[in-house]
Tab-separated table of C-alpha atoms and ligand atoms in Angstrom:
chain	number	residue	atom	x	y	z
A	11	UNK	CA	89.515	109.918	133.561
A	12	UNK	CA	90.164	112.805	135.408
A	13	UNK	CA	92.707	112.455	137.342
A	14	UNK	CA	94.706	112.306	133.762
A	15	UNK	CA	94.290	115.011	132.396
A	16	UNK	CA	97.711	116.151	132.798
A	17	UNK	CA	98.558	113.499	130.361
A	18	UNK	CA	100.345	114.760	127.006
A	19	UNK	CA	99.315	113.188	123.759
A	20	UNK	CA	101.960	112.380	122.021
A	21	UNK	CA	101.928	113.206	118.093
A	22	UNK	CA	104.320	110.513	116.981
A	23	UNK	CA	101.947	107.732	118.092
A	24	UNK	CA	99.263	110.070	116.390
A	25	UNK	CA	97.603	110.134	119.681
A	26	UNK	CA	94.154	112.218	119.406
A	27	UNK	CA	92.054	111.275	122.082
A	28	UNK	CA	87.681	111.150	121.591
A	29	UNK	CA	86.272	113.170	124.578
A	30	UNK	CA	82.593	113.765	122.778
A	31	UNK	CA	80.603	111.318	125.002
A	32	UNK	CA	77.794	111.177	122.650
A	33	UNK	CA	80.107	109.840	119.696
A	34	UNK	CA	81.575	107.530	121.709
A	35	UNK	CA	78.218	105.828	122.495
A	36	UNK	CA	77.125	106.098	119.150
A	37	UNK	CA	80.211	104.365	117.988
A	38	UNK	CA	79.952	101.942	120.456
A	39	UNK	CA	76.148	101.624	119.577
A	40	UNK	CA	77.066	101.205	115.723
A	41	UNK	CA	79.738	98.344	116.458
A	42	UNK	CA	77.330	96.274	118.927
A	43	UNK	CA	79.285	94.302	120.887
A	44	UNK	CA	77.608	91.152	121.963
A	45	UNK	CA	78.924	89.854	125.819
A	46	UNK	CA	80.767	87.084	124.413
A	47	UNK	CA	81.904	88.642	121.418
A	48	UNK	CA	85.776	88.040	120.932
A	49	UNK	CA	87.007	91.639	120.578
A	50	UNK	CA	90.798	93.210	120.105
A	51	UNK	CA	90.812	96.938	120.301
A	52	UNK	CA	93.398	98.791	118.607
A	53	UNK	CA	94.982	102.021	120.776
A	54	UNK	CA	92.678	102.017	123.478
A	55	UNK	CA	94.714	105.073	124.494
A	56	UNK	CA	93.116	106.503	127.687
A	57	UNK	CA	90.250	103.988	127.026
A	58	UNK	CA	87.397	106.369	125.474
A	59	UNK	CA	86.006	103.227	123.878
A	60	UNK	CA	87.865	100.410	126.237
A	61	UNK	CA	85.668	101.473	129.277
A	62	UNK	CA	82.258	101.347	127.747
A	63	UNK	CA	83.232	97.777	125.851
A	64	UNK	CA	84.742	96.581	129.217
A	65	UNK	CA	81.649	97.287	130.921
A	66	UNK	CA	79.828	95.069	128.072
A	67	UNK	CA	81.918	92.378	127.798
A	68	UNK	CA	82.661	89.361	129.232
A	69	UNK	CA	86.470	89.707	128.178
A	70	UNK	CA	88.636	92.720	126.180
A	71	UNK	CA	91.552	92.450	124.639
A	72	UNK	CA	93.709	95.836	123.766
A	73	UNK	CA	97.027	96.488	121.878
A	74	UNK	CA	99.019	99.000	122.503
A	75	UNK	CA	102.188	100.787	121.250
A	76	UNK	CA	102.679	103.620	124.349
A	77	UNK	CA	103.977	102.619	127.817
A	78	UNK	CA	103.166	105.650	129.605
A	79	UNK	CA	99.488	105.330	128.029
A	80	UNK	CA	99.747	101.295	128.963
A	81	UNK	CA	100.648	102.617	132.900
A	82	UNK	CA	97.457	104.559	132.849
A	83	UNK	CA	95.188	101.512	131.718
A	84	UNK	CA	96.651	99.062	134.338
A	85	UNK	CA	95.958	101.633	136.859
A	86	UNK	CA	92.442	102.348	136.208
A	87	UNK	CA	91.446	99.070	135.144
A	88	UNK	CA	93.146	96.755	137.937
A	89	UNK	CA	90.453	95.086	139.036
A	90	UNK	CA	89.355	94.068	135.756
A	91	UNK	CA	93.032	92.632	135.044
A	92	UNK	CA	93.228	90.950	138.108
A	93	UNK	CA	90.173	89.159	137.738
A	94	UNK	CA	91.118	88.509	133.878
A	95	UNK	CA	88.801	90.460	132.151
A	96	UNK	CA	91.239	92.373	130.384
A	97	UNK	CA	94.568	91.748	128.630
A	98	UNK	CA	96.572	94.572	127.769
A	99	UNK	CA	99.434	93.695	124.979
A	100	UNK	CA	102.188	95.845	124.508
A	101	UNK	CA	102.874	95.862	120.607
A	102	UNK	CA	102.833	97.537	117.622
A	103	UNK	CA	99.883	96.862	115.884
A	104	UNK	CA	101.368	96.676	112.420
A	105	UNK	CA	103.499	93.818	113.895
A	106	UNK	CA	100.913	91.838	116.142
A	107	UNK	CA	100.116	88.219	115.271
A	108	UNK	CA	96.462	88.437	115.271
A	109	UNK	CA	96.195	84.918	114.818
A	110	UNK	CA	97.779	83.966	117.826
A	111	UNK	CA	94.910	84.957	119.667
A	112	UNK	CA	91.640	83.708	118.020
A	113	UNK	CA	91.064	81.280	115.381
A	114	UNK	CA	87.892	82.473	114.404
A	115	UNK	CA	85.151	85.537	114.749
A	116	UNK	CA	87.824	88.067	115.737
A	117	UNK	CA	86.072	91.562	115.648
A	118	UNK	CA	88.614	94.477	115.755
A	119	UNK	CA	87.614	98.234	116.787
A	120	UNK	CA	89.866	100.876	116.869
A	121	UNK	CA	90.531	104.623	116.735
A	122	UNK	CA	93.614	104.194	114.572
A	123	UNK	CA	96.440	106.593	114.223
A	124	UNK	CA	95.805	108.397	111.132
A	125	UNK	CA	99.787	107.688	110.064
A	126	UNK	CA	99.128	104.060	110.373
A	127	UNK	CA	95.920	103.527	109.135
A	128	UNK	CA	96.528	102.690	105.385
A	129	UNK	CA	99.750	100.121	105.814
A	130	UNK	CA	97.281	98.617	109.037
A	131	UNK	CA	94.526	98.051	106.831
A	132	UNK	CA	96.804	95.975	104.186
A	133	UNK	CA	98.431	94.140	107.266
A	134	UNK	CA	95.305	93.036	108.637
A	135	UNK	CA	93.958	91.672	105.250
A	136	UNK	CA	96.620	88.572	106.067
A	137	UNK	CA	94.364	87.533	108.308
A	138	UNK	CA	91.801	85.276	107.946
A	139	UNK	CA	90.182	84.708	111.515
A	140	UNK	CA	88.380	88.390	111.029
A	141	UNK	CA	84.754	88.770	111.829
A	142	UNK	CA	84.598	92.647	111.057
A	143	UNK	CA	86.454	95.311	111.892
A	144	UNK	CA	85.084	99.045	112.727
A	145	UNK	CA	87.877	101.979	112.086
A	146	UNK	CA	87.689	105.701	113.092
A	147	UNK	CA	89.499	107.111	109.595
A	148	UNK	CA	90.337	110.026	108.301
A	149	UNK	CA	87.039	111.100	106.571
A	150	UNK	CA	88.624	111.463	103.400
A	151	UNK	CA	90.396	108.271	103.741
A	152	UNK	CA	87.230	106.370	103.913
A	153	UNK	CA	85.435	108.249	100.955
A	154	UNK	CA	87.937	106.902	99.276
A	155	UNK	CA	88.155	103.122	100.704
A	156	UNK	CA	83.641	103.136	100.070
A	157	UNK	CA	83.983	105.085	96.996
A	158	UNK	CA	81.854	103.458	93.432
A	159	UNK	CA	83.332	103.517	90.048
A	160	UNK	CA	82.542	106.797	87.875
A	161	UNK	CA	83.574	109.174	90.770
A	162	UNK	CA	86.951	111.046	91.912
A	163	UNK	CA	87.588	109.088	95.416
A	164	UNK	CA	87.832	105.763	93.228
A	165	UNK	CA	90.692	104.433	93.158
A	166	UNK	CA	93.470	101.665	94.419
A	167	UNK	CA	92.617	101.676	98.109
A	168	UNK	CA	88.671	101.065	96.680
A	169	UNK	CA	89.825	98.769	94.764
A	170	UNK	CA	91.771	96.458	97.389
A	171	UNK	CA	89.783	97.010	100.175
A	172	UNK	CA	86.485	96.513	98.235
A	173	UNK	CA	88.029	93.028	96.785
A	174	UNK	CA	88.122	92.022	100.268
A	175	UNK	CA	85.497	93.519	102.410
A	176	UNK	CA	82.388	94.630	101.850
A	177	UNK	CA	82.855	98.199	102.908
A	178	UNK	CA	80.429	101.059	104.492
A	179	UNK	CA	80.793	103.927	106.355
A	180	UNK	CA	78.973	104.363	109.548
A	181	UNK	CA	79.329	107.875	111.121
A	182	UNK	CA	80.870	111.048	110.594
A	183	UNK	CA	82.967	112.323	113.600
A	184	UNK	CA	84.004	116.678	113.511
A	185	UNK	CA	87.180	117.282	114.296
A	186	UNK	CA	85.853	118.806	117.561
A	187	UNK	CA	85.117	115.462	118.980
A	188	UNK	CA	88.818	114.889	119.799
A	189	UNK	CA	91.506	116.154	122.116
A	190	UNK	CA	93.704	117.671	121.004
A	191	UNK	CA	91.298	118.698	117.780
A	192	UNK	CA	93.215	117.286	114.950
A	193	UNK	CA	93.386	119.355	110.993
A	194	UNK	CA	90.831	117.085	109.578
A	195	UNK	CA	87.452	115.585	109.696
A	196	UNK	CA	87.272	111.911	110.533
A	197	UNK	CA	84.649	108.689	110.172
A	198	UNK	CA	83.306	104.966	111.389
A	199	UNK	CA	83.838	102.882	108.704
A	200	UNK	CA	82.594	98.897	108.885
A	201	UNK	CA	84.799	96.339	106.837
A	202	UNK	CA	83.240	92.831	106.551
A	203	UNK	CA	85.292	90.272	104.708
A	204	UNK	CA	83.685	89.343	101.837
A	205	UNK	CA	82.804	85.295	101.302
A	206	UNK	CA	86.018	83.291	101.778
A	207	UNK	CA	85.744	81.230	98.602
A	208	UNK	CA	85.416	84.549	96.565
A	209	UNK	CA	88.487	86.308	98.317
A	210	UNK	CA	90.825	82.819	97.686
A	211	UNK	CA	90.227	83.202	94.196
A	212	UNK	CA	91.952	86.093	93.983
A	213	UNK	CA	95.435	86.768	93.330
A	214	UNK	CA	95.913	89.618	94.849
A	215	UNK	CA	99.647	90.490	93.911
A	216	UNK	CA	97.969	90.260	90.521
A	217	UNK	CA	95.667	92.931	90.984
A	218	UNK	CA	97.484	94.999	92.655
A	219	UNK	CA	99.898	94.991	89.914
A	220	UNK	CA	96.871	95.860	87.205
A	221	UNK	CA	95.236	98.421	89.926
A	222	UNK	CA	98.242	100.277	90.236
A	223	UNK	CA	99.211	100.504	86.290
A	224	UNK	CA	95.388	101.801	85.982
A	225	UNK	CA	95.120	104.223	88.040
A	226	UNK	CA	98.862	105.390	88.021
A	227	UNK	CA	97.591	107.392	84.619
A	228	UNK	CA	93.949	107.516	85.584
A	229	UNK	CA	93.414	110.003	82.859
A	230	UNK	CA	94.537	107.592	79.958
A	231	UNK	CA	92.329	104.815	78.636
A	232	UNK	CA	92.338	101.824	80.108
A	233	UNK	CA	93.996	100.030	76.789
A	234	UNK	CA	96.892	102.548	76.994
A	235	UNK	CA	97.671	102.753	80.768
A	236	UNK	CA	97.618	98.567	80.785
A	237	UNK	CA	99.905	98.123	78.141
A	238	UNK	CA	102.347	99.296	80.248
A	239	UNK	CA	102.446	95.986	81.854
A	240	UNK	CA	100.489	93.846	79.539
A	241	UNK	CA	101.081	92.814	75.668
A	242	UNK	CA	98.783	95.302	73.377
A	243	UNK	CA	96.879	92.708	71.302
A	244	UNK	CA	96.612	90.492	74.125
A	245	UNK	CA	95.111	92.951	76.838
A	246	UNK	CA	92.503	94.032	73.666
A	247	UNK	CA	91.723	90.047	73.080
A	248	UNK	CA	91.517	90.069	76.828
A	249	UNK	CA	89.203	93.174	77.457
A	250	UNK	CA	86.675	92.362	74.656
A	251	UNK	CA	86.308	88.375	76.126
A	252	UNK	CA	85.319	90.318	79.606
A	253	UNK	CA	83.119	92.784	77.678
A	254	UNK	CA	85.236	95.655	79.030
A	255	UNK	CA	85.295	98.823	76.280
A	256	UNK	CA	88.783	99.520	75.821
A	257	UNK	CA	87.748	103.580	75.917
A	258	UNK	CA	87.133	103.204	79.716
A	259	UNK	CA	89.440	104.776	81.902
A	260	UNK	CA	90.534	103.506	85.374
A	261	UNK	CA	88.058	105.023	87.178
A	262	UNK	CA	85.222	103.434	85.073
A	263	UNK	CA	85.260	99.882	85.713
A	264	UNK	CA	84.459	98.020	88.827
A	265	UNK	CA	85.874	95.870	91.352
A	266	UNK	CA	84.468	92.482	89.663
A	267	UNK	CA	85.572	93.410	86.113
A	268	UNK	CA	89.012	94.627	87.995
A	269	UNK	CA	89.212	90.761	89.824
A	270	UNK	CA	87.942	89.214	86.191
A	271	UNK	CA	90.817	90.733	84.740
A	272	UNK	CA	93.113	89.709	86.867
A	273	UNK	CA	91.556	86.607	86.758
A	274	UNK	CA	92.421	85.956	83.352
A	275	UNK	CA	95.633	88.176	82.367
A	276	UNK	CA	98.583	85.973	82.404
A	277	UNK	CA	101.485	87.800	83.159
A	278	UNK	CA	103.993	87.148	80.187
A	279	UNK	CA	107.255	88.374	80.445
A	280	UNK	CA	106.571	92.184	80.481
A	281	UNK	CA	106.460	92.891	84.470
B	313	LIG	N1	91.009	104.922	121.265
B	313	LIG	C1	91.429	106.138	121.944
B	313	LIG	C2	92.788	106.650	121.488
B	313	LIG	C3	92.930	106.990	120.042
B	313	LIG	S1	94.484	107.748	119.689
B	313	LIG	C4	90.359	107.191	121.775
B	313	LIG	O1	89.516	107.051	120.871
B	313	LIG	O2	90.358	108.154	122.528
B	313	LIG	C5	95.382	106.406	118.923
B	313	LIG	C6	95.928	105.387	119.885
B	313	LIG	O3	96.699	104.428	119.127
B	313	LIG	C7	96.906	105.948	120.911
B	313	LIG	O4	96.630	105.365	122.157
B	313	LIG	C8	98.295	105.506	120.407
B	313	LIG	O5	99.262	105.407	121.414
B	313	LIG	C9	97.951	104.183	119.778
B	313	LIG	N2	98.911	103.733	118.747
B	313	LIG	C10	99.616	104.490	117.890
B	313	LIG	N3	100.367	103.742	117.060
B	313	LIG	C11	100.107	102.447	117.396
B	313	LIG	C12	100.585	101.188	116.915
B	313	LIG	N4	101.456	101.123	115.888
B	313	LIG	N5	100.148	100.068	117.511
B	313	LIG	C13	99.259	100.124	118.560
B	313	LIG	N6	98.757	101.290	119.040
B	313	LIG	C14	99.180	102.437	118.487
């Protein structure tokens, strides 16, 4: 997009723009968009990904927060508005009713704003019309959001997230890949809800609640940082039922013994 170049990203809408050609293709490659696929793209910005997935689609859909970037998008993809091809919604995407628009096999891609990335992920886990959803992260963020029990990344945002979706990351993308070059390292990561009548089980308040305590003292074992929130003898009745060793810490037990336990802890009136 040459003829933009004069354009000014804008670091409140965390605006860092992908200009390596051979990432974007391999991200685009990775995601495999299929002609009828029903696909919502989160901050096209000045359409890195939107112009490749245009050109593979039978129909886009973008949302996004920046009017001046929105100007630039009708511009340069007029013909492909005008022959509805292409909806552009102007929104915030941590407000955007991403129901309205499909019932069912909504895929999501996006190169999200690295301020808005965490609350966005929690947002879009109201929804239940997702098919997958690919996300450029901070590369930290996602070794934390794919990390396993037993290591340092593990923690709440594992936890959640891997409750949900099954989660793996797809690519690594250096810092050079953008413009302007932002402080850190970023990477693809694929989240695929897991199977619906596993996630409905879960009360997710509920774990939250346990998730946080745990990992709030990380270093503590798992018996002492719970009975914060939870009655001593009970949480020790509780933990031996689920075969969990009260010695573990936070970081030592997995996602299923996490959703067991919250599973079966009834909340009495400590919390
Ligand atoms: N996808 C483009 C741009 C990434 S920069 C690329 O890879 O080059 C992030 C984009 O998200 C910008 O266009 C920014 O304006 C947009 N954005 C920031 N906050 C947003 C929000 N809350 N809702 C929707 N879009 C947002």
């Amino acid at each position: 997009m040459t003829q933009y170049t004069n354009y000014y990203a804008k670091k409140r809408f965390g605006q860092n723009f992908l200009i390596n050609s051979f990432i974007i293709n391999e991200i685009i490659r990775l995601f495999n968009p299929n002609i009828n696929d029903h696909i919502i793209e989160i901050g096209p910005g000045l359409g890195a990904l939107t112009k490749i997935l245009i050109k593979q689609l039978n129909y886009l859909e973008v949302v996004e927060i920046d009017r001046d970037i929105i100007k630039i998008l009708q511009h340069e993809f007029k013909s492909e508005i005008a022959n509805n091809k292409f909806v552009i919604y102007e929104a915030d995407a941590l407000k955007f009713d991403f129901n309205n628009i499909c019932n069912d096999g909504l895929r999501i891609i996006g190169n999200l704003p690295y301020n808005i990335s965490t609350p966005l992920l929690f947002y879009l886990s109201n929804f239940n019309n997702i098919k997958d959803m690919h996300f450029m992260l901070q590369n930290e963020v996602v070794n934390r959001i794919i990390a396993r029990p037993d290591c340092h990344d593990y923690g709440r945002l594992s936890v959640m997230l891997q409750s949900r979706y099954d989660c793996c990351r797809l690519l690594f993308v250096g810092k050079d890949a953008f413009d302007p070059k932002p402080k850190v390292d970023s990477a693809i990561v694929r989240l695929i809800p897991r199977d619906p009548n596993l996630v409905m089980q879960i009360d997710f308040k509920k774990l939250n609640m346990i998730v946080t305590s745990a990992f709030n003292q990380r270093r503590k074992t798992i018996l002492n940082s719970l009975s914060k929130i939870i009655e001593k003898d009970y949480l020790i009745d509780t933990l031996s039922q689920l075969n969990i060793d009260t010695t573990k810490r936070a970081e030592n037990i997995t996602v299923d013994e996490y959703i067991l336990l919250s599973k079966k802890i009834i909340f009495f009136n400590k919390v």
